Short mmCIF file of N, CA, C and O in Angstrom, two decimals:
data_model
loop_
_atom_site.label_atom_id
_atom_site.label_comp_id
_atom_site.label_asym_id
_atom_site.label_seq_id
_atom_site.Cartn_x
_atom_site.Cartn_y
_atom_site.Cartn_z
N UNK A 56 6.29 32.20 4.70
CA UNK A 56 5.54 31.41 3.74
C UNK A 56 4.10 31.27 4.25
O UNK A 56 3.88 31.08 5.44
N UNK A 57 3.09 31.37 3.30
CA UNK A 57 1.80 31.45 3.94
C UNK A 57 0.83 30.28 3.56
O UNK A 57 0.48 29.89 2.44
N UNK A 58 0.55 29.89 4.61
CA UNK A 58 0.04 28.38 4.34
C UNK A 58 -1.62 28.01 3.38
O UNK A 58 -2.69 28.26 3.94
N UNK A 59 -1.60 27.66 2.50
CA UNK A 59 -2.18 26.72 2.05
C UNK A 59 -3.17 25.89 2.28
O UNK A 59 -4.08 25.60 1.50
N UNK A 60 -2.95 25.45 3.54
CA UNK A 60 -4.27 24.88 3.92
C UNK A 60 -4.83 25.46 5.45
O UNK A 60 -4.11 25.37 6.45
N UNK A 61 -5.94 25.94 5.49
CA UNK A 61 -6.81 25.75 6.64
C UNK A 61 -7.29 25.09 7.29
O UNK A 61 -8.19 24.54 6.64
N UNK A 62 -7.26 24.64 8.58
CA UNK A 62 -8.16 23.64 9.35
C UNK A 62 -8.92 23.88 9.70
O UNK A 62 -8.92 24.86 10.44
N UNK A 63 -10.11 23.20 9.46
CA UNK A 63 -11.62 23.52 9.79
C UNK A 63 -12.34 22.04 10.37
O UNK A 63 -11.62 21.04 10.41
N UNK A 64 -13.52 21.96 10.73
CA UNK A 64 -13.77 20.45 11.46
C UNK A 64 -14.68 20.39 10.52
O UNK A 64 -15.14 21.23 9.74
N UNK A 65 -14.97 18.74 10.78
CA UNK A 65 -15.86 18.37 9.99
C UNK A 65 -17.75 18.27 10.73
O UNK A 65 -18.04 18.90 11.74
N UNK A 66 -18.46 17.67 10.23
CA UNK A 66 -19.49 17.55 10.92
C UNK A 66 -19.09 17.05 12.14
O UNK A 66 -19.07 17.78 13.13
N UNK A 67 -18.72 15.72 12.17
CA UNK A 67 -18.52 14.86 12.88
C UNK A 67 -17.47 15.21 14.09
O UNK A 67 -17.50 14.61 15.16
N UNK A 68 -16.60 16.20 13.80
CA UNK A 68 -16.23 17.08 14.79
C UNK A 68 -14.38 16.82 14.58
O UNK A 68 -13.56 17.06 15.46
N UNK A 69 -14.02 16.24 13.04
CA UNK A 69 -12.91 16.07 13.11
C UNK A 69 -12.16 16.80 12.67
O UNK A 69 -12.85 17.82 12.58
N UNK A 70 -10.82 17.14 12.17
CA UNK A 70 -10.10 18.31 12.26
C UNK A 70 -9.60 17.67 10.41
O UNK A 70 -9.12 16.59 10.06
N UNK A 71 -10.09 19.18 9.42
CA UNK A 71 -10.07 18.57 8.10
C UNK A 71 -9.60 19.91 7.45
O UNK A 71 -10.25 20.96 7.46
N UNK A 72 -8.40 19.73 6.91
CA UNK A 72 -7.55 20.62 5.85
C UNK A 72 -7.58 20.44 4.48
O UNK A 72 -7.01 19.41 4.12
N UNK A 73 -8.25 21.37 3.31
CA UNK A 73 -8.13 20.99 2.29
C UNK A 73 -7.39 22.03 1.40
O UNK A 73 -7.19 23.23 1.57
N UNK A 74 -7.00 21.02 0.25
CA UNK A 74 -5.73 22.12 -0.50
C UNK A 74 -6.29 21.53 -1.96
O UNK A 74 -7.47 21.18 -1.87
N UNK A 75 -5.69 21.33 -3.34
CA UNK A 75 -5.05 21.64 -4.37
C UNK A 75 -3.92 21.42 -4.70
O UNK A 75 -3.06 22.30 -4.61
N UNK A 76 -3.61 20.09 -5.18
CA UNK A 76 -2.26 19.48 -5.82
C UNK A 76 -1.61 20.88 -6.94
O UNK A 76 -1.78 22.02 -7.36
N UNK A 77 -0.96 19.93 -6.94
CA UNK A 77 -0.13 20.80 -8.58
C UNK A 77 -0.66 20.57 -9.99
O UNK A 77 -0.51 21.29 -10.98
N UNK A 78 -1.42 19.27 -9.85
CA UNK A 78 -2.14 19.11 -10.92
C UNK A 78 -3.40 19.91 -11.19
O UNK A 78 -3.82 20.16 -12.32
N UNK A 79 -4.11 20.39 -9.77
CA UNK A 79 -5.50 20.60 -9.66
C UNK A 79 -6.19 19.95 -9.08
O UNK A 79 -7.02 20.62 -8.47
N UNK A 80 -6.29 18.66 -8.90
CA UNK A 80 -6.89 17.94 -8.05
C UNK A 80 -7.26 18.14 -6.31
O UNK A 80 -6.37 18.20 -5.46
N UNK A 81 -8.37 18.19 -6.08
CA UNK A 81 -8.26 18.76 -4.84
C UNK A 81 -8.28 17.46 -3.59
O UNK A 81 -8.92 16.41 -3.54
N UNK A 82 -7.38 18.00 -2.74
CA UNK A 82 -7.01 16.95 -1.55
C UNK A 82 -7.36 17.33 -0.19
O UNK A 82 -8.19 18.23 -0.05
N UNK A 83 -6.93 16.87 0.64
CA UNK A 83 -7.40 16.89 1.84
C UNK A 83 -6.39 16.20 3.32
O UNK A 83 -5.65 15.29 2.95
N UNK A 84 -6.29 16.49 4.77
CA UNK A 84 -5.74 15.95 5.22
C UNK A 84 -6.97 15.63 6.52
O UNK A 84 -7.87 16.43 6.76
N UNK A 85 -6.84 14.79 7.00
CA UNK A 85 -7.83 14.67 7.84
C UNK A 85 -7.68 14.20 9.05
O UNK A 85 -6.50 13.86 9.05
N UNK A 86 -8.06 13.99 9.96
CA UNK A 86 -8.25 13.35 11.56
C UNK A 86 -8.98 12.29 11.45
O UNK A 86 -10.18 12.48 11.65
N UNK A 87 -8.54 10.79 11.10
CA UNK A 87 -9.42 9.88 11.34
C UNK A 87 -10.35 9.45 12.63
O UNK A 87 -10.21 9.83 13.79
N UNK A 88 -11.32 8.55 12.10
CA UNK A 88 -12.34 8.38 13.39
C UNK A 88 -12.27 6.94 13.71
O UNK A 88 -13.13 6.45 14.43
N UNK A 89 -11.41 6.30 13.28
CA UNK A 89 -10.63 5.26 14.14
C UNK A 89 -10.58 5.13 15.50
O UNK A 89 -9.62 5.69 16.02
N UNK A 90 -11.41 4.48 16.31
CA UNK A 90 -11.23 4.66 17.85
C UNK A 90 -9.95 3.52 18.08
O UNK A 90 -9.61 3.66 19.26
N UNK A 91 -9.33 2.73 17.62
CA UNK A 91 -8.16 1.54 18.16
C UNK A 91 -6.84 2.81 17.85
O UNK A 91 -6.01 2.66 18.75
N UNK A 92 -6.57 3.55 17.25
CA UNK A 92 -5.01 4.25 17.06
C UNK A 92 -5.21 5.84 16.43
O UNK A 92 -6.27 6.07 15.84
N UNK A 93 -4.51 6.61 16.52
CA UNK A 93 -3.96 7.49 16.49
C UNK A 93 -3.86 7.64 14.64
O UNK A 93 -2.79 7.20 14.20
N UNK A 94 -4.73 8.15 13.68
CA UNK A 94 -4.72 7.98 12.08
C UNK A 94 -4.98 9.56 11.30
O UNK A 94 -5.71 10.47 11.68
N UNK A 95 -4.40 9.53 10.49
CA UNK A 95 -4.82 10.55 9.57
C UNK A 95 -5.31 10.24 8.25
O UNK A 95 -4.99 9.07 8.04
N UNK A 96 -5.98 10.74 7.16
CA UNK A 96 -6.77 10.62 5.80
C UNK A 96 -5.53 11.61 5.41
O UNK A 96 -5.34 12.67 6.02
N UNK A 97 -4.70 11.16 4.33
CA UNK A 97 -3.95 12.17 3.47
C UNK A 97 -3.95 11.97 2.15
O UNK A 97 -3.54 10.85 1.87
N UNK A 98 -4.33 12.79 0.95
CA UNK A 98 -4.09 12.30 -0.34
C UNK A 98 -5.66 13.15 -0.91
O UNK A 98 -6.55 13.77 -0.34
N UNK A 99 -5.36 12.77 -2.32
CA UNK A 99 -6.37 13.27 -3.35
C UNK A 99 -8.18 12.55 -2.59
O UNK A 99 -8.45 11.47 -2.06
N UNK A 100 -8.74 13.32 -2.79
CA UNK A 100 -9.88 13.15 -2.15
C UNK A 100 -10.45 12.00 -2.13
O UNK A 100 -10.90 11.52 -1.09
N UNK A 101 -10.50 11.52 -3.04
CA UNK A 101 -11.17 10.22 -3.71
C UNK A 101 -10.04 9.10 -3.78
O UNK A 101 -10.11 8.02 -4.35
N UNK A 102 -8.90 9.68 -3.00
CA UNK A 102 -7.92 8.54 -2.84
C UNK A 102 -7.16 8.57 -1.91
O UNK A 102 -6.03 8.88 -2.28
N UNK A 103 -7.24 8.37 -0.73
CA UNK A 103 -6.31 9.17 0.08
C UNK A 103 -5.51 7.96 0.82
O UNK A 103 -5.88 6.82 0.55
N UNK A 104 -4.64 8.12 1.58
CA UNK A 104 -3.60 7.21 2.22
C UNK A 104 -4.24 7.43 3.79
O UNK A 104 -4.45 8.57 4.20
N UNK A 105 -4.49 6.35 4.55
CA UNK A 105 -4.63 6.29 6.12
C UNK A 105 -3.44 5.85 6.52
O UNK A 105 -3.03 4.79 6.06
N UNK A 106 -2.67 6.57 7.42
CA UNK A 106 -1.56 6.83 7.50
C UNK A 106 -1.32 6.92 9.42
O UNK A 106 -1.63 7.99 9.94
N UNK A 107 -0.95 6.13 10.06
CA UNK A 107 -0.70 5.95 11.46
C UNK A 107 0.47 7.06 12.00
O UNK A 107 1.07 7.76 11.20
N UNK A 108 0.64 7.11 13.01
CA UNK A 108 1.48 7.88 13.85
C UNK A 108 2.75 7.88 13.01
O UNK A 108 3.45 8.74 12.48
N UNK A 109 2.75 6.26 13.12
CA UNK A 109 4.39 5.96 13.14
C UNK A 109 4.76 6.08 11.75
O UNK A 109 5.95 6.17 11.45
N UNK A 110 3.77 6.09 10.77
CA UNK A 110 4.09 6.29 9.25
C UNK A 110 4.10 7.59 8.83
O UNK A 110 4.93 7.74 7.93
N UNK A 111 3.47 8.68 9.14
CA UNK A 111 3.17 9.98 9.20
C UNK A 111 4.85 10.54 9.95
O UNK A 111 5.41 11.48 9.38
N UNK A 112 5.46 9.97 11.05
CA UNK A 112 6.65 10.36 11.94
C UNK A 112 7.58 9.97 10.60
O UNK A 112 8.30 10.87 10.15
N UNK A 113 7.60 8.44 9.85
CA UNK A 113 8.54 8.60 8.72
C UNK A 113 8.53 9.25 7.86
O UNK A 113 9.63 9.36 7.32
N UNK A 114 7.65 9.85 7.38
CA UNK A 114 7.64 11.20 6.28
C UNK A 114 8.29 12.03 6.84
O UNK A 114 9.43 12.36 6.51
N UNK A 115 7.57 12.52 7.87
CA UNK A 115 8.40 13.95 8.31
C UNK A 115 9.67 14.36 8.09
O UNK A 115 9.90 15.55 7.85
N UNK A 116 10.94 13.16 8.19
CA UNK A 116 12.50 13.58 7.74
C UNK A 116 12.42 14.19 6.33
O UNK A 116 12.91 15.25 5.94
N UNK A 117 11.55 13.11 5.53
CA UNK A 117 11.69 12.91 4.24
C UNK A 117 10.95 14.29 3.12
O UNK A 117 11.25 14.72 2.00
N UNK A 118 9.99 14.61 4.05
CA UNK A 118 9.11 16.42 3.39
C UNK A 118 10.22 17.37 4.23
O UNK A 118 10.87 18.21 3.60
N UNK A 119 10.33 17.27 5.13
CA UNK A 119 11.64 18.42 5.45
C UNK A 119 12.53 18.94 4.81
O UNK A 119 12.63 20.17 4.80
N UNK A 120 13.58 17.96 3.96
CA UNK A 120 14.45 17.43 3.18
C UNK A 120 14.40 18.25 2.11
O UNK A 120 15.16 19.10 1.65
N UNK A 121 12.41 17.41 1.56
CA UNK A 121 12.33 18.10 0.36
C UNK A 121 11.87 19.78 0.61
O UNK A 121 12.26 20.74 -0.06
N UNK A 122 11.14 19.80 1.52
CA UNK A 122 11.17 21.54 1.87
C UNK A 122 12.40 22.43 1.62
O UNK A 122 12.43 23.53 1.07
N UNK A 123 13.34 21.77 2.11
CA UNK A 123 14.90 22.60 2.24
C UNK A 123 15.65 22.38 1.15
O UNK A 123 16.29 23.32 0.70
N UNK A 124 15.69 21.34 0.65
CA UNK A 124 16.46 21.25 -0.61
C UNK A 124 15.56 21.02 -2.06
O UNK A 124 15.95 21.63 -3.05
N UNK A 125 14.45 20.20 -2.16
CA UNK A 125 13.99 19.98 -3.64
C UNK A 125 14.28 18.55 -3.55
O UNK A 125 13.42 18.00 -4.24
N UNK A 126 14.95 17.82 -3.12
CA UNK A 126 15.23 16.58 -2.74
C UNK A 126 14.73 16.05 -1.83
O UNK A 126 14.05 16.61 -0.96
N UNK A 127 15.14 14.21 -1.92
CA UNK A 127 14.42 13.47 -1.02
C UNK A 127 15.14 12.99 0.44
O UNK A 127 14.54 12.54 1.42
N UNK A 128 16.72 13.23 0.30
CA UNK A 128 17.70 13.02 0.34
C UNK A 128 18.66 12.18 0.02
O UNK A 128 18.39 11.45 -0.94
N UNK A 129 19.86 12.01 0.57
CA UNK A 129 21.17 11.08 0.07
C UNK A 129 20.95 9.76 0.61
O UNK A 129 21.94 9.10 0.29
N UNK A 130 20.06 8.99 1.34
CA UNK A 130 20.66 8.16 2.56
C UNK A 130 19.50 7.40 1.41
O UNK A 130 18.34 7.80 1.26
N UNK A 131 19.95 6.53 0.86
CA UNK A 131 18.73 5.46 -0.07
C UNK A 131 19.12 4.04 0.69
O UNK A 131 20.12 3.74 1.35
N UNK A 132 18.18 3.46 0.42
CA UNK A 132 18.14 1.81 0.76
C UNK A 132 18.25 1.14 -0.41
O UNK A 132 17.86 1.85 -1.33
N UNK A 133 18.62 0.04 -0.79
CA UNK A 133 18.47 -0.71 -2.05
C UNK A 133 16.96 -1.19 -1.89
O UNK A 133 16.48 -1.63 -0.85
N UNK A 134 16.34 -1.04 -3.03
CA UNK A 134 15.18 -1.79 -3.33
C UNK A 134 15.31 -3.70 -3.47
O UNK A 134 15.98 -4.38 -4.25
N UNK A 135 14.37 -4.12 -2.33
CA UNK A 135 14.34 -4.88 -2.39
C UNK A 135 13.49 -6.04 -2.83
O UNK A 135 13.48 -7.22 -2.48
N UNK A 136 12.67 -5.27 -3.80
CA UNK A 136 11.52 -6.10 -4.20
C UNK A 136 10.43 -5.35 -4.01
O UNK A 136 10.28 -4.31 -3.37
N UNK A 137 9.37 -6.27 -4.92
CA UNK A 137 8.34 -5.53 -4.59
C UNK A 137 7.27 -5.18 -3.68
O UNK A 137 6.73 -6.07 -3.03
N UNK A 138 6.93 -4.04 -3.58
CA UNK A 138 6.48 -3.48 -1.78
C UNK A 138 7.96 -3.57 -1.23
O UNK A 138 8.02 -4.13 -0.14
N UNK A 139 8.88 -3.23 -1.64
CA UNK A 139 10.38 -2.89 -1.02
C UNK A 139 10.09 -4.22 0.50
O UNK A 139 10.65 -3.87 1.54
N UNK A 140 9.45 -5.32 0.57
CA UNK A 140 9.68 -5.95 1.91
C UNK A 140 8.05 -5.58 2.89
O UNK A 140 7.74 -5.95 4.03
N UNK A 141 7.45 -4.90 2.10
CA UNK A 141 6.30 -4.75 3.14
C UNK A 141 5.28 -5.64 4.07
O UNK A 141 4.31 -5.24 4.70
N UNK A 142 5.62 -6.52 4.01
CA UNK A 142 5.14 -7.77 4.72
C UNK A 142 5.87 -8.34 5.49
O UNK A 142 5.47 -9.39 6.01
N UNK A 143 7.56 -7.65 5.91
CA UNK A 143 8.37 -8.52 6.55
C UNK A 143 8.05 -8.29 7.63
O UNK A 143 8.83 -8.89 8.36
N UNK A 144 6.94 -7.45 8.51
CA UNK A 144 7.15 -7.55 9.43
C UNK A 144 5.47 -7.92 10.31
O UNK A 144 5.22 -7.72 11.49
N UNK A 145 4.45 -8.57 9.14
CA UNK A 145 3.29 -8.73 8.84
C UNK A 145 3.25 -10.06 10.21
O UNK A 145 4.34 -10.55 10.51
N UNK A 146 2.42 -10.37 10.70
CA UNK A 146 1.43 -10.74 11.71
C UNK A 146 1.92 -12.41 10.87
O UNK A 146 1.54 -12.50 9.70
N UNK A 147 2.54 -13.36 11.33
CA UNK A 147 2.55 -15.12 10.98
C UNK A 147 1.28 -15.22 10.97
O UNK A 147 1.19 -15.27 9.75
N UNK A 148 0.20 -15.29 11.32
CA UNK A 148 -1.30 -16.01 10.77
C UNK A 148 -1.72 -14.89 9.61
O UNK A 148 -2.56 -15.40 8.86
N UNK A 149 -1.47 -13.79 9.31
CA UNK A 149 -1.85 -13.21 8.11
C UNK A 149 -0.98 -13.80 6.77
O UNK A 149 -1.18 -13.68 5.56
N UNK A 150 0.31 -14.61 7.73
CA UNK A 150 0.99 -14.52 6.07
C UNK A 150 0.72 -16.39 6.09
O UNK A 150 1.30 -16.97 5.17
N UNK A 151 -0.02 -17.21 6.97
CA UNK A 151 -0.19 -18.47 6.65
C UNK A 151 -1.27 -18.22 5.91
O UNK A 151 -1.53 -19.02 5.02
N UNK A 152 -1.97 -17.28 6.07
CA UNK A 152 -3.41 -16.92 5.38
C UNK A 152 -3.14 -17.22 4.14
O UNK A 152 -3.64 -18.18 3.54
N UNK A 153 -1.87 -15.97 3.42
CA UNK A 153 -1.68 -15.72 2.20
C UNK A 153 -1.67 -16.81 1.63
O UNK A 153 -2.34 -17.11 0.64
N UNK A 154 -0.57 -17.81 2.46
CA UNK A 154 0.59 -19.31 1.78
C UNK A 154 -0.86 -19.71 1.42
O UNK A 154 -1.21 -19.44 0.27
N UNK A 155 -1.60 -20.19 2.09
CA UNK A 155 -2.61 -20.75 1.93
C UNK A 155 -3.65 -20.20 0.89
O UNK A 155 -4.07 -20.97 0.03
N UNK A 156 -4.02 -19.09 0.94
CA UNK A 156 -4.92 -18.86 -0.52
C UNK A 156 -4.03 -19.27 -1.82
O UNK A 156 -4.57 -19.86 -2.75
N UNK A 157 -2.18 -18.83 -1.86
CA UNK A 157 -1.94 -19.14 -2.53
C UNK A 157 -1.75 -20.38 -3.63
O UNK A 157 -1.71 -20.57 -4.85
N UNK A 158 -1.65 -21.10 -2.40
CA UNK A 158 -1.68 -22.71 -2.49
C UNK A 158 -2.94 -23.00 -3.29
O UNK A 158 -2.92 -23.24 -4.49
N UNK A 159 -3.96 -22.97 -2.59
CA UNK A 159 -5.15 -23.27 -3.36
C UNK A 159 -5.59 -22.43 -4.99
O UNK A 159 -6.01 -23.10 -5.93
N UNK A 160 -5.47 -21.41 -5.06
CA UNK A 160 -5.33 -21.42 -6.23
C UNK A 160 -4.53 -21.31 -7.26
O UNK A 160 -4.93 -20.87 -8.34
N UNK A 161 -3.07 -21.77 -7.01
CA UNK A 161 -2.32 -22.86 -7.43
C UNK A 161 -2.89 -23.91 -7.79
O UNK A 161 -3.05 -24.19 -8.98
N UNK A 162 -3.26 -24.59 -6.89
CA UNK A 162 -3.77 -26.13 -7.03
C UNK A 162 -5.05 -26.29 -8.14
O UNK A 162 -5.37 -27.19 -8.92
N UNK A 163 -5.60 -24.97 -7.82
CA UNK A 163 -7.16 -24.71 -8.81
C UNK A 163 -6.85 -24.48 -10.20
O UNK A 163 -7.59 -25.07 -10.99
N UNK A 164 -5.93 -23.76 -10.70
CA UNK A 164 -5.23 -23.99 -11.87
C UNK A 164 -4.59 -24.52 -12.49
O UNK A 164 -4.29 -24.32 -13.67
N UNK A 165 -4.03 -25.84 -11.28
CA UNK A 165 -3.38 -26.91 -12.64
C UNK A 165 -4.27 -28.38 -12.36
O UNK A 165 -4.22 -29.48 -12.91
N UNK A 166 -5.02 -27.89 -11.34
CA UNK A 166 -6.05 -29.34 -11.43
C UNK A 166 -7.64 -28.67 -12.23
O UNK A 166 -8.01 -29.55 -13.01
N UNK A 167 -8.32 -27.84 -12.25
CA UNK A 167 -9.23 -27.69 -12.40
C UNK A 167 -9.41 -26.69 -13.24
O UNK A 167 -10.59 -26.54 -13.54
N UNK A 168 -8.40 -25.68 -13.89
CA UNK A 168 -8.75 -24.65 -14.63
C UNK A 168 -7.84 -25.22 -15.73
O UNK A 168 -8.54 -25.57 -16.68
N UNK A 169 -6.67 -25.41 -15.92
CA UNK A 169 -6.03 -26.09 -16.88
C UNK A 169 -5.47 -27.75 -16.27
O UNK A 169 -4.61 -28.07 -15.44
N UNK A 170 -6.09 -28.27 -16.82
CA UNK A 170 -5.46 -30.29 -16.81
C UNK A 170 -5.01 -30.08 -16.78
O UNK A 170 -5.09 -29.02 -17.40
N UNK A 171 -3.84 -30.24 -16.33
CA UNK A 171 -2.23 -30.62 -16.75
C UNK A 171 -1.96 -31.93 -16.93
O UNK A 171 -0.76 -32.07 -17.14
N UNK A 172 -2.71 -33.20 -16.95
CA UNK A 172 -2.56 -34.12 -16.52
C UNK A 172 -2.82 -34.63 -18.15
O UNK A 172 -2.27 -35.55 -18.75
N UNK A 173 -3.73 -33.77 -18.57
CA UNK A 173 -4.35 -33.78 -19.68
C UNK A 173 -3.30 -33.35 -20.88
O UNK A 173 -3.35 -33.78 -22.03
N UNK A 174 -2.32 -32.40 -20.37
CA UNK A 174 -1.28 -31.67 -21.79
C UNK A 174 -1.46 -30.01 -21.46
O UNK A 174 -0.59 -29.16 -21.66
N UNK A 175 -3.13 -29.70 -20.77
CA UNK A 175 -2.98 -28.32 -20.57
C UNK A 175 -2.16 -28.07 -19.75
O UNK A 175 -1.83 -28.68 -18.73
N UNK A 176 -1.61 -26.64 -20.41
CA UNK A 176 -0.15 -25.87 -20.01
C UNK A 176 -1.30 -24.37 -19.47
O UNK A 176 -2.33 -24.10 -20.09
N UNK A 177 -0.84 -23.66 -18.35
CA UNK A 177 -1.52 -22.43 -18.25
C UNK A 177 -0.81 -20.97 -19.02
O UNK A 177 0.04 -20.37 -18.36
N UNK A 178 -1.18 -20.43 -20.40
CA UNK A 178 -0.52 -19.70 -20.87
C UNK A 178 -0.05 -18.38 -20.44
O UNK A 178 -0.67 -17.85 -19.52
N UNK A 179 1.18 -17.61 -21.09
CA UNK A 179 2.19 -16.67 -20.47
C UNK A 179 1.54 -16.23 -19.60
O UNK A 179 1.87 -16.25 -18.42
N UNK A 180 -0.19 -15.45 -20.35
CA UNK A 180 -0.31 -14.18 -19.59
C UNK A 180 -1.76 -14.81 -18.47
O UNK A 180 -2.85 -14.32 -18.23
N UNK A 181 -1.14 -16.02 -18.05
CA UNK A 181 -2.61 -16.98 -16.88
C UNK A 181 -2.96 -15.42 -16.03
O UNK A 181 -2.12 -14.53 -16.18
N UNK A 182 -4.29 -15.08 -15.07
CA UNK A 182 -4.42 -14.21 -14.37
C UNK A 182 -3.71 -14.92 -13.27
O UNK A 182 -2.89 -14.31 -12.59
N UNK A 183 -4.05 -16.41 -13.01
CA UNK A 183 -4.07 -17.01 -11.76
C UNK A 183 -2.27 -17.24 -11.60
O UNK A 183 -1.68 -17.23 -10.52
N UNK A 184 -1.63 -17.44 -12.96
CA UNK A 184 -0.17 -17.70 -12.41
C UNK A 184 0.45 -16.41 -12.24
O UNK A 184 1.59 -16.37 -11.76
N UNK A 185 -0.09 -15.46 -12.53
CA UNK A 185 0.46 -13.97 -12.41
C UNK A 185 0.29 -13.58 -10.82
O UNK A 185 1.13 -12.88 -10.25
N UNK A 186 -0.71 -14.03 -10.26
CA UNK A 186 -1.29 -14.12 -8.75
C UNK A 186 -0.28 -14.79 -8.18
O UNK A 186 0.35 -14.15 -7.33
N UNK A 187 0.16 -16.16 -8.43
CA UNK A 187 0.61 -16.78 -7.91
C UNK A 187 2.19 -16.13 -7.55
O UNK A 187 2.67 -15.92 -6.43
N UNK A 188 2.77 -15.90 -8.79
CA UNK A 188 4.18 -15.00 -8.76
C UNK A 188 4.07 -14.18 -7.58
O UNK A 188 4.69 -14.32 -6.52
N UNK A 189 3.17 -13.25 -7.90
CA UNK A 189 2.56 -11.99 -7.04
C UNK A 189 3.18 -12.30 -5.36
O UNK A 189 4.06 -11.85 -4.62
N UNK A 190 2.09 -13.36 -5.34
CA UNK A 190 2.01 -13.52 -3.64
C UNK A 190 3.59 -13.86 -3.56
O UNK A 190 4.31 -13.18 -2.84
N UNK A 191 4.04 -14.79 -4.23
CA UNK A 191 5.60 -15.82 -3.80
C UNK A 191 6.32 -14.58 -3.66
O UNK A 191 6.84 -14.58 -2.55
N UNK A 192 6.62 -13.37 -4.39
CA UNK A 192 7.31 -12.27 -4.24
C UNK A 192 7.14 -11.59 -2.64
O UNK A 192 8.00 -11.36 -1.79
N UNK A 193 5.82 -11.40 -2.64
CA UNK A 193 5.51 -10.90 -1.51
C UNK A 193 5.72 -11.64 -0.02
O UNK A 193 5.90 -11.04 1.04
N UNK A 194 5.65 -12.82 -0.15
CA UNK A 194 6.25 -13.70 0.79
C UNK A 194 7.41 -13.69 0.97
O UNK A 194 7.80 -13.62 2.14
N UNK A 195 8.52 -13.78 -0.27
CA UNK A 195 9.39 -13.89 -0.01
C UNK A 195 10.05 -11.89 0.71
O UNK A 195 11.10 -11.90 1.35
N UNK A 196 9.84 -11.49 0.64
CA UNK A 196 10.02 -10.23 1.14
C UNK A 196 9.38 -9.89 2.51
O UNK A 196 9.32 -8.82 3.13
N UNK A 197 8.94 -11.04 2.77
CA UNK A 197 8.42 -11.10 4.37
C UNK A 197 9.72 -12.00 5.31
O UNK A 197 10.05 -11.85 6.49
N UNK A 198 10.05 -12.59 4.66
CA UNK A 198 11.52 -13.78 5.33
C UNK A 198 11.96 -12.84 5.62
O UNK A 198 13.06 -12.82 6.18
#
């Protein structure tokens, strides 16, 4: 099989492969310049995923798989929400951060954007109670 992409460096002296989705869109894989870890640039040019050692090592089963079979494989996890849990294993002062923005604008929408005290109700489609859901999901998938 004859590969697709070439590696070539960049100015800056980093190591940069570019290809051509299936759509057309042209992509790229790259050598980040991250001096704290070990990163790559993967994805459509203008969108790409920074992607660490250890996240780049979990693909690898998973493109193999699909190399050899067309599949992703058999071994699934139940979905557990949204971001499948991606915060469960997030830094305690990043997620008091969250509680806390959440809180407040909570509080900003039923004291100061809709009265409630007054009769205002915040309707179905509020931005701020849609936020609010948002984060509580995401928290709760951090427990």
């Amino acid at each position: 099989m004859t590969s697709i992409i070439s590696l070539k460096e960049t100015n800056r002296g980093f190591a940069v492969g570019k290809f051509i989705d299936r759509y057309g869109a042209p992509c790229s894989i790259q050598k980040s310049s991250i001096a704290t870890e070990d990163c790559i640039w993967l994805g459509i040019d203008n969108n790409r995923m920074h992607l660490t050692q250890d996240m780049a090592a979990a693909l690898v089963p998973l493109l193999q798989t699909f190399v050899a079979t067309g599949e992703l494989g058999q071994e699934r996890q139940p979905d557990d929400g949204l971001f499948n849990g991606a915060y469960r294993d997030t830094d305690p002062a990043i997620l008091d951060a969250l509680k806390a923005g959440r809180d407040l604008i909570e509080e900003a929408m039923h004291t100061h954007i809709y009265d409630e005290s007054n009769g205002e109700i915040p309707p179905a489609d509020c931005p701020y109670a849609a936020h609010v859901r948002l984060v509580d999901e995401l928290l709760t998938g951090a427990k």
